[in-house]
Every structure is written in C-alpha cells, then in structure tokens.
Short mmCIF file of C-alpha atoms in Angstrom, two decimals:
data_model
loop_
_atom_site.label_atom_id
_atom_site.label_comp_id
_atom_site.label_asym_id
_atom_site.label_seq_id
_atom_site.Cartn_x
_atom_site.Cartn_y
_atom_site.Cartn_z
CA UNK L 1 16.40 -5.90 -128.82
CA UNK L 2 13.85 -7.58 -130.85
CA UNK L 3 10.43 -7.91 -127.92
CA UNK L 4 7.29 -9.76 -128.48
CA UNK L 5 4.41 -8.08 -126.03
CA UNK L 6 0.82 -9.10 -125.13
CA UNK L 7 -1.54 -9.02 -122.96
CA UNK L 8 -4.99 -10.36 -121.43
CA UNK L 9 -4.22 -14.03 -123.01
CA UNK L 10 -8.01 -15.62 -120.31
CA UNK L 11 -6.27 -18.73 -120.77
CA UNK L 12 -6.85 -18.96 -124.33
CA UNK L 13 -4.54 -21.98 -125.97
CA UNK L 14 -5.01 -20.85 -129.61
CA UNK L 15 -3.47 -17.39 -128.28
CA UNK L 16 -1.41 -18.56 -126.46
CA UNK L 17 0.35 -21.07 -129.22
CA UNK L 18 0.51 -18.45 -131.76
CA UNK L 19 3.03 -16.46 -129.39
CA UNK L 20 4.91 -19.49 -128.48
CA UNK L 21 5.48 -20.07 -131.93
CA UNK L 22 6.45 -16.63 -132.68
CA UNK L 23 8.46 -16.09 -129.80
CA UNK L 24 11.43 -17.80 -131.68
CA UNK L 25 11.77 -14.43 -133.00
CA UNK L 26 12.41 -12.63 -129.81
CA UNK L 27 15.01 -11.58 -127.52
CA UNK L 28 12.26 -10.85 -124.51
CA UNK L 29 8.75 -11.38 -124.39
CA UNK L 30 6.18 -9.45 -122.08
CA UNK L 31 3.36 -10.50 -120.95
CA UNK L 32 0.98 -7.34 -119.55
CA UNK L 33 -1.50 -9.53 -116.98
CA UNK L 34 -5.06 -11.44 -117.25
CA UNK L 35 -3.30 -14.53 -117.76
CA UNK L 36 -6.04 -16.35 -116.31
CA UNK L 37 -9.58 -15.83 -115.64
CA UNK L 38 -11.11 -15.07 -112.30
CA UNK L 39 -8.48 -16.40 -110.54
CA UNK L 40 -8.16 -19.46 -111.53
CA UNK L 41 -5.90 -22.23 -113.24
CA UNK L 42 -3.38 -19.62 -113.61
CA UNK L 43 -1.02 -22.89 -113.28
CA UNK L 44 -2.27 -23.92 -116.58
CA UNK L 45 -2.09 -20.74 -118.01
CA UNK L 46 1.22 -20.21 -117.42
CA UNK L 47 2.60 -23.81 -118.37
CA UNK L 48 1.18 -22.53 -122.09
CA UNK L 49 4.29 -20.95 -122.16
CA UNK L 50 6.75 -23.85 -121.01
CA UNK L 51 7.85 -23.81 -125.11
CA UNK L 52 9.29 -20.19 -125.07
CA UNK L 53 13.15 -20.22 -124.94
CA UNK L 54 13.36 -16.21 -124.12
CA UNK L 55 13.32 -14.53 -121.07
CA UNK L 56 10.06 -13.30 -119.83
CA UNK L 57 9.12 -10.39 -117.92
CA UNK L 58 5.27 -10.61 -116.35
CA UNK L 59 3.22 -7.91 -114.61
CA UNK L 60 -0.17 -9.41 -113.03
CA UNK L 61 -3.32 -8.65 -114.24
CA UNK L 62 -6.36 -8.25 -112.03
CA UNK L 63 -7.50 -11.86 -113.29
CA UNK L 64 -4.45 -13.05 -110.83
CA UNK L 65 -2.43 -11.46 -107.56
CA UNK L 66 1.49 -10.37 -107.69
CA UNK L 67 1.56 -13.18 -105.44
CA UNK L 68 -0.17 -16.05 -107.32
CA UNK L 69 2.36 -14.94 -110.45
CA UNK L 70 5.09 -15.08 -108.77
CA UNK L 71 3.76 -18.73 -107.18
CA UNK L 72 2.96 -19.72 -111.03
CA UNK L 73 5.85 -18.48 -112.63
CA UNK L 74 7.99 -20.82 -114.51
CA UNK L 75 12.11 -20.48 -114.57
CA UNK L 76 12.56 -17.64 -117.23
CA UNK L 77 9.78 -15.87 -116.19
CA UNK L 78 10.52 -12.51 -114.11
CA UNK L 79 7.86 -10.94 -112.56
CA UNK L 80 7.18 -6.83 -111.63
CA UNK L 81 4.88 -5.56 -109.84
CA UNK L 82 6.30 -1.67 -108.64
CA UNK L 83 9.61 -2.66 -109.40
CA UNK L 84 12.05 -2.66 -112.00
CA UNK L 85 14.46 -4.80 -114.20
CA UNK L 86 17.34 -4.37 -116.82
CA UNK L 87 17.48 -7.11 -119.76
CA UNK L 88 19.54 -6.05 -122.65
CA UNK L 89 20.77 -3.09 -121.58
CA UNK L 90 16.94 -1.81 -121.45
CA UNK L 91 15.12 -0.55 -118.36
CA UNK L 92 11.62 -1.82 -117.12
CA UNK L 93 9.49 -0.62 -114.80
CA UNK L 94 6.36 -2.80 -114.29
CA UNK L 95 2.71 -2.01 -112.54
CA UNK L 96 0.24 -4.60 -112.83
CA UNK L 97 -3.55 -5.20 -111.69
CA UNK L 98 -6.42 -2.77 -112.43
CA UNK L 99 -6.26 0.93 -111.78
CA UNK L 100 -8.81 2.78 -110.64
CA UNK L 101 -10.58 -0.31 -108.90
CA UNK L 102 -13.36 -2.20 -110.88
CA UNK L 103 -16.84 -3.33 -110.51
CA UNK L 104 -16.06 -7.38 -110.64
CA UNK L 105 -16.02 -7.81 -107.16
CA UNK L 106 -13.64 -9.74 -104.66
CA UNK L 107 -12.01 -11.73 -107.43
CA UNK L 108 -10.60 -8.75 -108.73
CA UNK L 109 -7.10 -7.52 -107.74
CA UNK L 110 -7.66 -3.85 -107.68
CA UNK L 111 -5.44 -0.83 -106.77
CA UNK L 112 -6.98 2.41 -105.92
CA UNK L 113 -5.47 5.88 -107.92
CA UNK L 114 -3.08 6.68 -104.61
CA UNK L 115 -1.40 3.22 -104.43
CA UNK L 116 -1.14 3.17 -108.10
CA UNK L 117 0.65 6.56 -107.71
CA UNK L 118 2.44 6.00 -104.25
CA UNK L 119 4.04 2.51 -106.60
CA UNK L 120 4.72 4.57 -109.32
CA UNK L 121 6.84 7.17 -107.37
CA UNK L 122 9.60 4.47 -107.23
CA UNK L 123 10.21 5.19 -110.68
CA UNK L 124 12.49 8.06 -112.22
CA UNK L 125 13.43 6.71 -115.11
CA UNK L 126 12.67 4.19 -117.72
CA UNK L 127 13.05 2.98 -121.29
CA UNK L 128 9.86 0.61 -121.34
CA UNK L 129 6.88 0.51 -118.43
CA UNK L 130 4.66 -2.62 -118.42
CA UNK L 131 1.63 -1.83 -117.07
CA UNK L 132 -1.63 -3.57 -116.96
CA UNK L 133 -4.17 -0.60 -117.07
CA UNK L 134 -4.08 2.26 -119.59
CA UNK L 135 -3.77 5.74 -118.45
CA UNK L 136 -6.57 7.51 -118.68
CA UNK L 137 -7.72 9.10 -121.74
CA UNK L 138 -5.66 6.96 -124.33
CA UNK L 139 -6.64 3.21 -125.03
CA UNK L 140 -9.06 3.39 -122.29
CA UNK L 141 -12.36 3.06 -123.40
CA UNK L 142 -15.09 0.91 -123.03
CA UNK L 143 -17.65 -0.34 -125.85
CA UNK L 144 -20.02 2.17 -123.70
CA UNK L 145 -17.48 4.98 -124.59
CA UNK L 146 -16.55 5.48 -121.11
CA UNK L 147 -12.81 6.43 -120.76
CA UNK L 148 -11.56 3.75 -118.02
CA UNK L 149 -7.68 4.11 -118.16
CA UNK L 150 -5.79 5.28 -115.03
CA UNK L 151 -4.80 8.85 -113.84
CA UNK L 152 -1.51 8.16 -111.78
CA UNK L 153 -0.37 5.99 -114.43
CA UNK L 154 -0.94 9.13 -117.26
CA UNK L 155 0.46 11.33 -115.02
CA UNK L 156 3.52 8.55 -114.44
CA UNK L 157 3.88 8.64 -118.04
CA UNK L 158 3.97 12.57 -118.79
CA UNK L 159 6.44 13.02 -115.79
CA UNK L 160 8.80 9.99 -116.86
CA UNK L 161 8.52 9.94 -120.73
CA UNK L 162 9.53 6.51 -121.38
CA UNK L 163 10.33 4.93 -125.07
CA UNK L 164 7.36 3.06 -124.49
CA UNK L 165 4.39 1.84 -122.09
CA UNK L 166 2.72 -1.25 -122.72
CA UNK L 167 -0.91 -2.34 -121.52
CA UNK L 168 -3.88 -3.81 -122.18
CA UNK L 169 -7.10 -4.60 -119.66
CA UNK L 170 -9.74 -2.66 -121.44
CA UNK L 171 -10.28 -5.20 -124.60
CA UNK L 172 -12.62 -2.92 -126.44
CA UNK L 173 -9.29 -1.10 -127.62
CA UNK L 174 -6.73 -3.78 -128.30
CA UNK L 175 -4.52 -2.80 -131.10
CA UNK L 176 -4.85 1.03 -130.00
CA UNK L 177 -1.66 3.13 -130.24
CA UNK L 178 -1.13 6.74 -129.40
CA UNK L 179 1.51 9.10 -128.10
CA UNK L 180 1.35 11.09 -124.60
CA UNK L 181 4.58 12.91 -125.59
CA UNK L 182 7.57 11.24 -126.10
CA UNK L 183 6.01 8.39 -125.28
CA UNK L 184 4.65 5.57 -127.48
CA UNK L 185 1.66 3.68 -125.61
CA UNK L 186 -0.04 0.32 -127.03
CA UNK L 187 -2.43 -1.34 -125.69
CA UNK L 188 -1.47 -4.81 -126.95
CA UNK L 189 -4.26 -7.57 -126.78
CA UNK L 190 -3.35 -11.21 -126.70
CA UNK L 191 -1.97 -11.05 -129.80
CA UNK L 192 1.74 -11.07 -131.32
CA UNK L 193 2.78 -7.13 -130.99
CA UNK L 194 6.82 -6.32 -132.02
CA UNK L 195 8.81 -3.46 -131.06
CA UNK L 196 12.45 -3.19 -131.99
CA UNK L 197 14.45 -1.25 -129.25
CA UNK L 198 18.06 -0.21 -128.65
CA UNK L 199 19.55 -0.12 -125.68
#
C-alpha cells in the first residue's frame, strides 16, 4: 500500500494543493490533526481536500475536537480518535489532540497523560498508529529545546511496536525520523511524506 501522510496543514491552501495533487499517487492518505487553526473554519479546511479520490483516515488535532472532525468530514474521510481501522489489509490505531495538555488555553483540545494512556490501552496490536503528539523524547522538541512529546504515547509505542507511528504537533521538528525499537516514528509536517507498506 502506497500512503501519503501529513500533518498540521493551519488551513494553508498552497499545502494543502500540493497533497491533493500528489495524492493521485496513493492508495490512503493520513492526515495527523491541526487542520484548522484555533478552531475555526475547519469546514473550509477540510473541503481543500474535496479533489482527493483515496480514502482518508483523520485523527484531530488540538486546533479542532473529535467531534467537529467528524461534523467536517467529507465522504471518504474516516476519522479515529482511540479507535481503530483496517484499509488494505493494514491495521490503524489513531489518537489525536495534544498530549500532555498545552499552554493555549480553552481553544485547545487537550488530553492529560492518564486519558492519553487509559485510550491507548484499547490497543494490542497495530501495523501503523496515527497520532497527533510525539512521544516524548523523539520529535518532540521545541525551538527552546524543551522535549514536549508524550509519555503514554512512548510507552504505547515500546509496548506495541508498530511498523510505524505517525505525528506531528510540535513544528520545530517536522521532517524528524527516529526509531523507538522496531518502530519507525515521523513526525510528518504538512508536507507530502510516502511510506510503502505491505499488508
């Protein structure tokens, strides 16, 4: 299966037609949250995509609510959120919105370390997790060198050694790979990333 990832797209229509275009290439394209900004015109955002003929499998961001994604999404679109999914013979298991909690405020959808770990308990096994946040201590840091990536979701990771996770949320390390094991981890940007996996 030939998958197109990215993340944190803010709405951006330049971004956001350079993945339509290339997503004639795929089989599945993720999308790994922040559609939107702040909440809002995530309606907009997502009809950026209304040219993409693959499926698509969404986790939310904290720039927009399970709920509001789900409410947005377009036919095509699937959306996880401590669930999972087969496509193609692959597993997913998807965890959106920011984890720990951030600074921004009420706009923010936010889950604490616990929830992030009582969601992720759901999950045994998995070729491919979509997450939002990083785990902590790979992809995670901030442009003040402050490691901001999640602790459930590294310890998810070590415990379920998937082929892959995918994230993104802390933009001062899109493009970052690394391994926590088995496991490949990217944290993708809102740019065109491909991975080629067999079921």
């Amino acid at each position: 299966m030939k998958i197109l990832a990215f993340s944190d797209l803010h709405l951006s229509r330049d971004k956001a037609s350079a993945l339509v275009a290339a997503s004639g290439e795929a089989d599945l394209v993720i999308g790994a949250g922040d559609f939107c900004n702040m909440r809002q015109r995530l309606d907009e955002a997502m009809a950026l995509f209304a040219g993409v003929e693959a499926p698509m499998l969404l986790v939310p961001g904290n720039a927009e609510s399970e709920g509001e994604l789900r409410a947005a999404a377009l036919p095509g679109m699937q959306v996880l959120h401590g669930g999972a999914a087969e496509i193609g013979g692959l597993r997913f298991f998807g965890l959106g919105n920011a984890v720990p909690e951030t600074p921004f405020g009420q706009w923010s959808c936010d889950l604490s370390e616990d929830a992030a770990e009582r969601m992720l308990a759901d999950c045994e096994s998995t070729d491919i997790l979509v997450l939002h946040s990083p785990p902590h201590g790979l992809a995670d840091v901030s442009s003040q060198g402050v490691s901001l990536g999640s602790h459930a979701i590294r310890a998810a990771i070590e415990r379920i050694q998937p082929r892959l996770a995918l994230c993104g949320h802390i933009h001062d390390c899109w493009g970052v790979r690394g391994r926590i094991g088995a496991t490949e981890v990217v944290n993708l940007g809102p740019v065109p990333n491909w991975f080629e996996i067999t079921p």
